[in-house]
Coordinates of C-alpha atoms in Angstrom, one line a residue:
M125 CA -4.7 1.9 -30.6
A126 CA -3.2 -1.1 -28.9
E127 CA -5.4 -3.6 -27.2
P128 CA -5.6 -2.8 -23.4
K129 CA -4.0 -6.1 -22.4
T130 CA -1.1 -5.4 -24.7
K131 CA -0.9 -1.7 -23.9
Y132 CA -0.9 -2.1 -20.2
D133 CA 0.8 -5.5 -20.1
R134 CA 3.5 -4.7 -17.6
Q135 CA 1.3 -3.0 -15.0
L136 CA -1.3 -5.8 -15.4
R137 CA 1.3 -8.1 -14.1
I138 CA 1.6 -6.0 -10.9
W139 CA -2.0 -5.1 -10.0
G140 CA -3.9 -7.5 -12.3
E141 CA -7.1 -6.9 -14.3
Q142 CA -9.1 -6.0 -11.2
G143 CA -6.6 -3.2 -10.3
Q144 CA -6.5 -1.9 -13.9
A145 CA -10.3 -1.9 -14.1
A146 CA -10.4 0.3 -10.9
L147 CA -7.9 2.7 -12.5
E148 CA -10.0 3.0 -15.7
K149 CA -13.1 3.8 -13.7
A150 CA -11.4 6.5 -11.6
S151 CA -12.0 10.2 -12.0
I152 CA -9.0 12.4 -10.9
C153 CA -9.0 16.2 -10.3
L154 CA -5.7 18.0 -10.3
L155 CA -5.4 21.4 -8.6
N156 CA -2.6 23.5 -10.0
C157 CA -0.8 22.2 -13.1
G158 CA 2.7 23.4 -12.3
P159 CA 5.6 20.9 -12.7
T160 CA 4.6 18.9 -9.6
G161 CA 1.0 18.5 -10.6
S162 CA 1.7 17.9 -14.2
E163 CA 4.3 15.2 -13.5
T164 CA 1.9 13.4 -11.1
L165 CA -0.9 13.4 -13.7
K166 CA 1.4 12.3 -16.5
N167 CA 2.2 9.0 -14.7
L168 CA -1.5 8.3 -14.1
V169 CA -2.5 9.1 -17.7
L170 CA 0.2 6.7 -19.0
G171 CA -1.2 4.1 -16.6
G172 CA -4.7 4.4 -18.1
I173 CA -6.6 6.4 -15.5
G174 CA -10.3 6.9 -16.5
S175 CA -10.6 10.6 -16.6
I176 CA -8.8 13.8 -15.5
T177 CA -9.8 17.3 -14.8
V178 CA -7.1 20.0 -14.6
V179 CA -8.0 23.0 -12.5
D180 CA -5.7 26.1 -12.9
G181 CA -6.5 29.7 -13.5
S182 CA -3.0 30.9 -14.4
K183 CA -1.6 31.7 -17.8
V184 CA 1.6 30.4 -19.4
E185 CA 4.6 32.6 -18.4
N186 CA 8.3 32.6 -19.5
G187 CA 9.2 30.6 -16.4
D188 CA 6.9 27.8 -17.4
L189 CA 8.8 27.3 -20.7
G190 CA 11.9 26.4 -18.6
N191 CA 10.5 24.1 -15.9
N192 CA 7.3 22.5 -17.1
Y193 CA 7.7 19.9 -19.9
M194 CA 3.9 19.7 -20.4
V195 CA 3.9 23.3 -21.4
M196 CA 7.2 23.3 -23.3
F197 CA 6.0 20.7 -25.8
T198 CA 2.7 22.3 -26.5
V199 CA 3.4 26.1 -26.7
S200 CA 6.0 28.3 -28.0
E201 CA 7.2 31.8 -26.9
S202 CA 4.6 33.3 -29.2
S203 CA 1.9 31.4 -27.3
L204 CA 2.7 33.0 -23.9
G205 CA -0.4 34.1 -22.1
Q206 CA -2.5 31.0 -23.0
S207 CA -4.3 29.0 -20.4
K208 CA -1.8 26.8 -18.6
A209 CA -4.6 24.2 -17.8
K210 CA -5.5 24.0 -21.5
C211 CA -1.9 23.5 -22.6
V212 CA -1.1 20.8 -20.0
C213 CA -4.4 19.0 -20.7
A214 CA -3.7 19.0 -24.4
Y215 CA -0.3 17.4 -23.8
L216 CA -1.6 14.8 -21.4
Q217 CA -4.3 13.8 -23.8
E218 CA -1.7 13.1 -26.5
L219 CA 0.0 10.7 -24.2
N220 CA -3.0 8.4 -24.0
D221 CA -6.1 9.1 -26.1
A222 CA -8.1 6.5 -24.1
V223 CA -8.2 8.9 -21.1
K224 CA -10.9 11.5 -20.9
A225 CA -9.3 14.9 -20.3
K226 CA -10.8 18.3 -19.6
F227 CA -9.6 21.5 -18.0
I228 CA -11.2 24.3 -16.0
E229 CA -9.7 27.8 -16.1
E230 CA -10.3 28.6 -12.4
H231 CA -8.0 29.3 -9.5
P232 CA -8.3 26.3 -7.0
L233 CA -8.5 28.6 -4.1
T234 CA -11.7 30.1 -5.6
L235 CA -13.3 26.7 -6.0
I236 CA -12.4 25.7 -2.5
E237 CA -14.0 28.9 -1.1
T238 CA -17.0 29.3 -3.3
N239 CA -17.9 25.8 -4.7
P240 CA -17.0 23.0 -2.3
S241 CA -19.5 20.6 -3.8
F242 CA -17.4 20.7 -7.0
F243 CA -15.0 18.1 -5.5
S244 CA -17.7 15.5 -4.7
Q245 CA -17.8 14.3 -8.3
F246 CA -14.2 12.8 -8.2
T247 CA -12.7 9.6 -7.0
L248 CA -9.6 11.4 -5.8
V249 CA -8.2 14.9 -5.7
I250 CA -4.5 15.8 -6.1
A251 CA -3.8 19.2 -4.6
T252 CA -0.4 20.7 -5.4
Q253 CA 1.3 23.8 -4.2
L254 CA -1.5 24.9 -1.9
V255 CA -1.0 27.1 1.1
E256 CA -1.9 25.9 4.6
D257 CA -5.3 27.6 4.9
S258 CA -6.5 26.0 1.6
M259 CA -5.1 22.6 2.6
V260 CA -7.1 22.6 5.8
K261 CA -10.4 23.7 4.1
L262 CA -10.0 21.2 1.2
D263 CA -9.2 18.4 3.6
R264 CA -12.5 19.0 5.4
I265 CA -14.4 19.2 2.1
C266 CA -13.0 15.9 0.8
R267 CA -13.6 14.1 4.1
N268 CA -17.2 15.1 4.2
A269 CA -17.7 14.1 0.5
N270 CA -15.8 10.8 1.1
V271 CA -13.3 11.7 -1.6
M272 CA -9.7 10.6 -1.4
L273 CA -7.1 13.4 -1.2
I274 CA -3.4 13.7 -1.8
F275 CA -1.3 16.8 -1.1
A276 CA 2.0 17.2 -2.9
R277 CA 4.4 20.1 -3.0
S278 CA 7.9 20.7 -4.3
Y279 CA 9.9 23.6 -2.9
G280 CA 13.2 24.1 -4.5
L281 CA 15.3 21.0 -3.6
S282 CA 12.7 19.7 -1.1
G283 CA 9.2 18.4 -1.3
F284 CA 6.5 16.4 0.5
V285 CA 3.5 14.1 -0.2
R286 CA 0.7 13.5 2.3
T287 CA -2.4 11.4 1.9
S288 CA -5.7 12.3 3.7
V289 CA -8.5 9.7 3.8
K290 CA -10.9 8.9 6.6
E291 CA -10.2 5.2 6.3
H292 CA -8.5 3.1 3.7
T293 CA -8.8 -0.7 3.7
V294 CA -6.5 -3.0 1.8
I295 CA -7.2 -6.6 0.8
E296 CA -4.2 -7.2 -1.5
S297 CA -1.5 -5.5 0.6
K298 CA 1.3 -7.6 -1.1
P299 CA 4.0 -7.4 1.5
D300 CA 7.5 -8.0 0.4
H301 CA 8.1 -10.8 2.9
F302 CA 5.4 -13.0 4.3
L303 CA 5.4 -16.5 5.7
D304 CA 3.9 -19.2 3.4
D305 CA 0.5 -20.4 4.7
L306 CA 1.4 -24.2 4.9
R307 CA 0.0 -25.2 8.3
L308 CA 3.1 -27.3 9.0
N309 CA 2.5 -27.2 12.8
N310 CA -1.3 -27.3 12.6
P311 CA -2.3 -29.7 9.7
W312 CA -5.9 -30.3 8.9
P313 CA -7.1 -34.0 8.8
E314 CA -6.6 -34.6 5.0
L315 CA -3.0 -33.3 5.2
K316 CA -2.4 -35.5 8.3
R317 CA -3.7 -38.6 6.4
L318 CA -1.5 -37.9 3.4
T319 CA 1.5 -37.7 5.7
E320 CA 0.6 -40.9 7.5
N321 CA 0.5 -42.7 4.2
I322 CA 4.1 -41.8 3.3
D323 CA 6.9 -44.3 4.1
F324 CA 9.6 -41.9 5.4
D325 CA 11.9 -44.9 6.2
T326 CA 11.8 -46.4 2.7
S327 CA 15.0 -48.0 1.6
D328 CA 14.4 -46.8 -2.0
P329 CA 16.7 -43.9 -2.4
V330 CA 14.8 -42.4 -5.4
A331 CA 11.5 -42.5 -3.4
H332 CA 13.2 -41.1 -0.3
K333 CA 14.6 -38.1 -2.0
H334 CA 11.4 -37.2 -3.7
I335 CA 9.2 -36.8 -0.6
P336 CA 8.1 -33.1 -0.5
Y337 CA 9.6 -31.1 2.3
I338 CA 6.1 -30.1 3.5
L339 CA 5.3 -33.7 4.4
I340 CA 8.7 -34.2 6.0
L341 CA 8.2 -31.1 8.3
V342 CA 4.6 -32.1 9.1
K343 CA 5.9 -35.5 10.2
M344 CA 8.8 -34.2 12.1
A345 CA 6.7 -31.5 13.9
E346 CA 4.2 -34.2 14.9
D347 CA 7.0 -36.5 16.2
W348 CA 8.6 -33.6 18.1
A349 CA 5.3 -32.6 19.7
K350 CA 4.6 -36.2 20.9
A351 CA 8.0 -36.4 22.5
H352 CA 7.7 -32.9 24.2
G353 CA 4.3 -32.9 25.7
G354 CA 2.5 -31.5 22.7
R355 CA 4.6 -28.4 22.2
L356 CA 6.9 -27.3 19.4
P357 CA 10.5 -26.1 19.5
S358 CA 10.6 -22.6 21.0
T359 CA 14.0 -21.9 22.4
R360 CA 17.1 -21.4 20.2
D361 CA 18.6 -24.7 21.5
E362 CA 15.4 -26.6 20.7
K363 CA 15.2 -25.2 17.2
R364 CA 18.9 -26.1 16.6
E365 CA 18.1 -29.6 17.9
F366 CA 15.1 -29.9 15.5
K367 CA 17.3 -29.1 12.6
E368 CA 19.9 -31.6 13.7
L369 CA 17.2 -34.2 13.9
L370 CA 16.2 -33.5 10.3
K371 CA 19.8 -34.0 9.2
T372 CA 19.8 -37.5 10.8
K373 CA 16.9 -38.5 8.5
T374 CA 18.9 -38.2 5.3
I375 CA 20.3 -41.3 3.7
A376 CA 22.3 -39.7 1.0
M377 CA 24.3 -36.4 0.4
D378 CA 22.2 -35.4 -2.6
E379 CA 18.8 -35.3 -1.0
D380 CA 17.6 -31.8 -1.9
N381 CA 14.2 -32.4 -0.3
Y382 CA 15.8 -32.7 3.1
K383 CA 18.0 -29.7 2.5
E384 CA 14.8 -27.8 1.6
A385 CA 13.2 -29.1 4.8
I386 CA 16.1 -27.8 6.9
E387 CA 16.1 -24.4 5.3
A388 CA 12.3 -24.2 5.7
S389 CA 12.2 -25.5 9.3
F390 CA 11.6 -22.0 10.6
K391 CA 8.1 -22.2 9.2
V392 CA 7.3 -24.9 11.8
F393 CA 8.2 -22.5 14.6
A394 CA 5.7 -19.9 13.5
P395 CA 2.9 -19.5 16.1
R396 CA -0.5 -21.0 15.4
G397 CA -3.6 -18.9 15.0
I398 CA -3.9 -15.3 13.8
S399 CA -1.5 -12.4 14.0
S400 CA -1.9 -9.4 16.3
N401 CA -2.5 -7.2 13.3
L402 CA -5.4 -9.4 12.1
K403 CA -6.8 -9.6 15.7
R404 CA -6.9 -5.8 15.9
I405 CA -8.9 -5.7 12.7
L406 CA -11.3 -8.4 13.9
D407 CA -11.8 -6.5 17.2
D408 CA -12.3 -3.1 15.5
P409 CA -15.7 -1.5 16.3
C410 CA -16.4 -1.4 12.5
S411 CA -16.6 -5.2 12.5
E412 CA -20.0 -4.8 14.1
V413 CA -21.7 -4.3 10.8
E414 CA -24.9 -2.6 9.8
S415 CA -26.7 -1.8 6.5
G416 CA -24.3 1.1 5.7
S417 CA -21.1 -0.9 6.4
S418 CA -18.6 -1.2 3.6
D419 CA -18.1 -4.6 1.8
F420 CA -14.7 -4.9 3.6
W421 CA -16.2 -4.8 7.0
V422 CA -19.0 -7.2 6.1
M423 CA -16.3 -9.7 5.0
V424 CA -14.3 -9.0 8.2
A425 CA -17.4 -9.9 10.2
A426 CA -17.8 -13.1 8.3
L427 CA -14.1 -13.9 8.8
K428 CA -14.4 -13.4 12.5
E429 CA -17.3 -15.9 12.6
F430 CA -15.3 -18.3 10.4
I431 CA -12.2 -18.2 12.6
A432 CA -14.3 -18.9 15.7
N433 CA -16.0 -21.8 14.1
E434 CA -15.0 -23.7 11.0
G435 CA -11.4 -22.2 11.0
G436 CA -10.6 -23.5 14.5
G437 CA -8.7 -20.3 15.3
E438 CA -7.1 -20.0 11.9
A439 CA -7.8 -17.8 8.9
P440 CA -8.9 -19.3 5.6
L441 CA -6.1 -21.3 3.9
E442 CA -4.5 -19.5 1.0
G443 CA -4.2 -22.6 -1.0
S444 CA -0.9 -22.3 -2.8
I445 CA 2.4 -24.1 -2.2
P446 CA 5.9 -23.2 -3.3
D447 CA 8.0 -25.1 -5.8
M448 CA 10.0 -28.0 -4.2
T449 CA 11.8 -31.2 -4.9
S450 CA 9.1 -33.9 -5.2
S451 CA 7.8 -36.7 -7.4
T452 CA 5.2 -35.3 -9.9
E453 CA 2.5 -37.4 -8.4
L454 CA 3.1 -36.4 -4.8
Y455 CA 3.4 -32.7 -5.7
I456 CA 0.1 -32.7 -7.6
N457 CA -1.6 -34.5 -4.8
L458 CA -0.3 -32.0 -2.3
Q459 CA -1.3 -29.1 -4.5
K460 CA -4.8 -30.5 -4.9
L461 CA -5.0 -31.0 -1.2
Y462 CA -4.2 -27.3 -0.4
Q463 CA -6.5 -26.1 -3.1
A464 CA -9.4 -28.2 -1.9
K465 CA -8.9 -26.9 1.7
A466 CA -8.8 -23.3 0.5
E467 CA -11.9 -23.8 -1.6
A468 CA -13.8 -25.3 1.4
D469 CA -12.7 -22.4 3.6
Y470 CA -13.8 -19.9 1.0
L471 CA -17.2 -21.5 0.6
A472 CA -17.7 -21.4 4.4
V473 CA -16.8 -17.7 4.5
E474 CA -19.0 -16.9 1.5
K475 CA -22.0 -18.5 3.2
R476 CA -21.4 -16.3 6.2
V477 CA -21.0 -13.2 4.1
R478 CA -24.3 -13.9 2.3
D479 CA -26.1 -14.5 5.7
I480 CA -24.7 -11.3 7.1
L481 CA -25.8 -9.3 4.1
K482 CA -29.3 -10.7 4.3
N483 CA -29.4 -10.0 8.1
V484 CA -28.5 -6.3 7.6
G485 CA -31.1 -5.8 4.8
R486 CA -28.8 -5.8 1.8
D487 CA -28.7 -8.0 -1.3
S488 CA -27.1 -11.3 -0.4
Y489 CA -25.1 -11.3 -3.7
S490 CA -24.0 -7.6 -3.6
I491 CA -20.5 -8.8 -3.0
S492 CA -19.1 -10.9 -5.8
K493 CA -17.6 -14.3 -5.5
A494 CA -14.3 -13.0 -6.9
V495 CA -14.0 -10.3 -4.2
I496 CA -14.8 -12.8 -1.4
K497 CA -12.3 -15.3 -2.8
S498 CA -9.6 -12.6 -3.0
F499 CA -10.4 -11.6 0.6
C500 CA -10.1 -15.2 1.8
K501 CA -6.8 -15.7 0.0
N502 CA -5.3 -12.5 1.5
A503 CA -7.1 -12.7 4.9
R504 CA -3.8 -12.9 6.9
K505 CA -2.5 -9.7 5.2
L506 CA -5.5 -7.4 5.6
T507 CA -4.6 -3.8 6.4
V508 CA -6.6 -0.8 7.6
C509 CA -5.1 2.7 7.4
R510 CA -6.6 5.7 9.0
F511 CA -5.3 9.3 8.5
K512 CA -5.4 12.3 10.8
L513 CA -6.9 15.5 9.5
I514 CA -4.3 17.9 8.1
E515 CA -5.6 20.5 10.6
E516 CA -4.5 18.3 13.5
E517 CA -0.9 18.5 12.3
F518 CA -1.1 22.3 11.9
N519 CA -2.7 22.9 15.3
S520 CA 0.6 23.2 17.2
P521 CA 1.3 25.8 19.9
I522 CA 4.5 26.8 18.1
L523 CA 3.0 27.5 14.8
P524 CA 1.5 31.0 15.5
E525 CA 5.0 32.3 16.3
M526 CA 6.4 30.8 13.1
Q527 CA 3.5 32.3 11.1
K528 CA 4.2 35.7 12.5
Y529 CA 7.7 35.6 11.0
L530 CA 6.7 34.1 7.7
T531 CA 3.9 36.6 7.0
D532 CA 5.7 39.8 8.2
E533 CA 5.7 41.9 5.0
E534 CA 8.4 44.3 6.3
Y535 CA 11.1 41.7 5.5
S536 CA 11.9 41.1 1.8
A537 CA 15.7 40.9 1.4
M538 CA 17.3 37.4 1.3
D539 CA 19.6 38.2 4.2
D540 CA 16.6 39.1 6.3
D541 CA 14.9 35.8 5.2
I542 CA 17.9 33.8 6.3
S543 CA 18.0 35.4 9.7
R544 CA 14.2 35.0 10.2
L545 CA 14.2 31.4 9.0
K546 CA 17.1 30.5 11.3
T547 CA 15.5 32.1 14.3
T548 CA 12.2 30.3 13.6
A549 CA 13.9 26.9 12.9
V550 CA 16.1 27.1 16.1
S551 CA 13.1 28.0 18.2
L552 CA 11.1 25.2 16.7
L553 CA 13.9 22.6 17.3
S554 CA 14.2 23.8 20.9
D555 CA 10.4 23.5 21.5
L556 CA 10.7 19.9 20.2
G557 CA 13.6 19.1 22.6
C558 CA 16.3 19.1 19.9
N559 CA 19.6 21.0 19.8
G560 CA 19.0 23.9 17.5
S561 CA 22.7 24.7 17.3
T562 CA 23.2 21.7 15.0
L563 CA 21.4 23.4 12.2
T564 CA 23.9 24.4 9.6
E565 CA 24.1 27.9 8.0
D566 CA 24.4 26.3 4.5
L567 CA 21.1 24.6 4.8
I568 CA 19.3 27.8 5.8
N569 CA 21.0 29.8 3.0
E570 CA 20.0 27.1 0.4
M571 CA 16.3 27.1 1.6
C572 CA 16.1 30.9 1.1
R573 CA 18.1 30.9 -2.1
Y574 CA 15.7 28.7 -4.1
G575 CA 12.7 30.5 -2.6
A576 CA 9.7 28.3 -3.3
A577 CA 10.8 27.5 -6.9
E578 CA 9.5 24.3 -8.5
L579 CA 12.6 22.7 -10.0
H580 CA 11.6 20.2 -12.6
A581 CA 13.9 17.4 -11.4
V582 CA 12.5 17.6 -7.8
A583 CA 8.9 18.1 -9.1
A584 CA 9.2 14.9 -11.2
Y585 CA 10.4 12.9 -8.2
I586 CA 7.6 14.2 -6.0
G587 CA 5.1 13.6 -8.8
G588 CA 6.3 10.0 -9.1
V589 CA 5.8 9.4 -5.4
A590 CA 2.4 11.1 -5.4
S591 CA 1.2 9.1 -8.4
Q592 CA 2.4 5.9 -6.8
E593 CA 0.2 6.7 -3.7
V594 CA -2.7 7.5 -6.0
I595 CA -2.5 4.0 -7.6
K596 CA -2.3 2.3 -4.2
L597 CA -5.5 4.1 -3.1
I598 CA -7.5 3.5 -6.2
T599 CA -6.5 -0.2 -6.8
K600 CA -6.6 -0.9 -3.1
Q601 CA -3.4 -2.8 -3.5
F602 CA -0.2 -2.3 -1.5
V603 CA -0.2 -0.2 1.7
P604 CA -0.1 3.6 1.3
M605 CA 2.2 5.7 3.3
T606 CA 0.5 6.6 6.6
G607 CA 2.4 9.8 7.3
T608 CA 4.0 12.8 5.6
F609 CA 6.7 11.8 3.1
I610 CA 9.6 14.4 3.1
F611 CA 12.2 14.5 0.3
N612 CA 15.5 16.3 0.9
G613 CA 17.2 16.8 -2.5
I614 CA 20.2 18.5 -1.0
D615 CA 21.3 15.4 0.8
H616 CA 19.4 12.9 -1.5
K617 CA 17.5 11.6 1.5
S618 CA 13.8 11.0 2.3
Q619 CA 11.9 10.5 5.5
L620 CA 8.4 9.3 6.4
L621 CA 7.0 11.2 9.4
S622 CA 4.5 8.9 11.0
L623 CA 1.1 10.3 11.9

């Protein structure tokens, strides 16, 4: 066996040791181990999930040997009739022997109806290929047990993934693009003093071209504010004028630091204070904490107090600076300055967290320093996701009419299916205010032709998306999809339908 740090090296670089530890503690339950469910679980087993329980009461059939790789590699034609859950579980165990794996030969629908408490033992449930009734019931069960739930289904050349959780809070949201926290237009006293000690008019060309662009922009922003009644550039013309002013400060063509300052000047124009998203979180009713509040909301309450007091309207400083043209001495001094400010902010927030915990009757040290430090570093990027019950989506006035067509047992031929599906789809589009005549005959024919089959290529894709969402929920890193993800394999397109 490889050492965990070697074995999971690549993913550790993405979600770190804390994220990996969360995965290794997680307990996952899979309902139905057809191609979609098996592919979802395969990705999680390879990633080092703690334990898996496969629930499926069906037996291996001829069709499984052609569309489910987890079965193909563990049974032969002579083994038809074996437990499908057992075969899939055996294959998954071979992929990673560090994962605890077990199977239950039971139909998921039976468990949902007769033993709802069964699901409370898991961190997360992955429910695949369930019908509407069972989805609604399982959703209620998992909500009441505070168990995360992901629905996934592949249907011929289409499929969907849907997450259902009461509330999901994210500290390390890791957005693709986010403005560096440099406080160029709102420097704290130590950064101001460092800037004041720099000779920006030095005649020494070497010294001049090694002034970090952070200090250049802090100085220029301050000079602009003094000349414009304390305000910063806001209009397009003013921003252009600010950049032109920067260009006049260069004394040579090869001054990369001033080029960097011009390119980064947009960071000066960012508004001071906190974002509207963070304000919504601070104003959320959950920020009024009590003994049963989650660690996240306790830290939000502390953050709210910090911003109103020590922070002076700002969130804790992140403490990191980007690479830039600079003398080694100035860069190190600047780096230490940002790190010291971030540490001071963290200590102030930590003290408030400890006080709040004590006030609500909890252990003052029940939230670790590492968690509080991560919270402070990512305070500007906090995210709270809330998901509707699946029942709310199904409670539509047009659904009964659709269900009447879909459950009418008098129809069985494909031609009749095509006619019924088209009638239902056109009616649905009309009720939604869309033009039903734009629906092509080919699309209707294709939907009926593949008749609920789980094609392995589509199942693998849907399984990949579902497992990605599982990892987001368990590691509490990155922001999960807050809607129903639809994949259209006919046109190779996907769509996220927002809740």
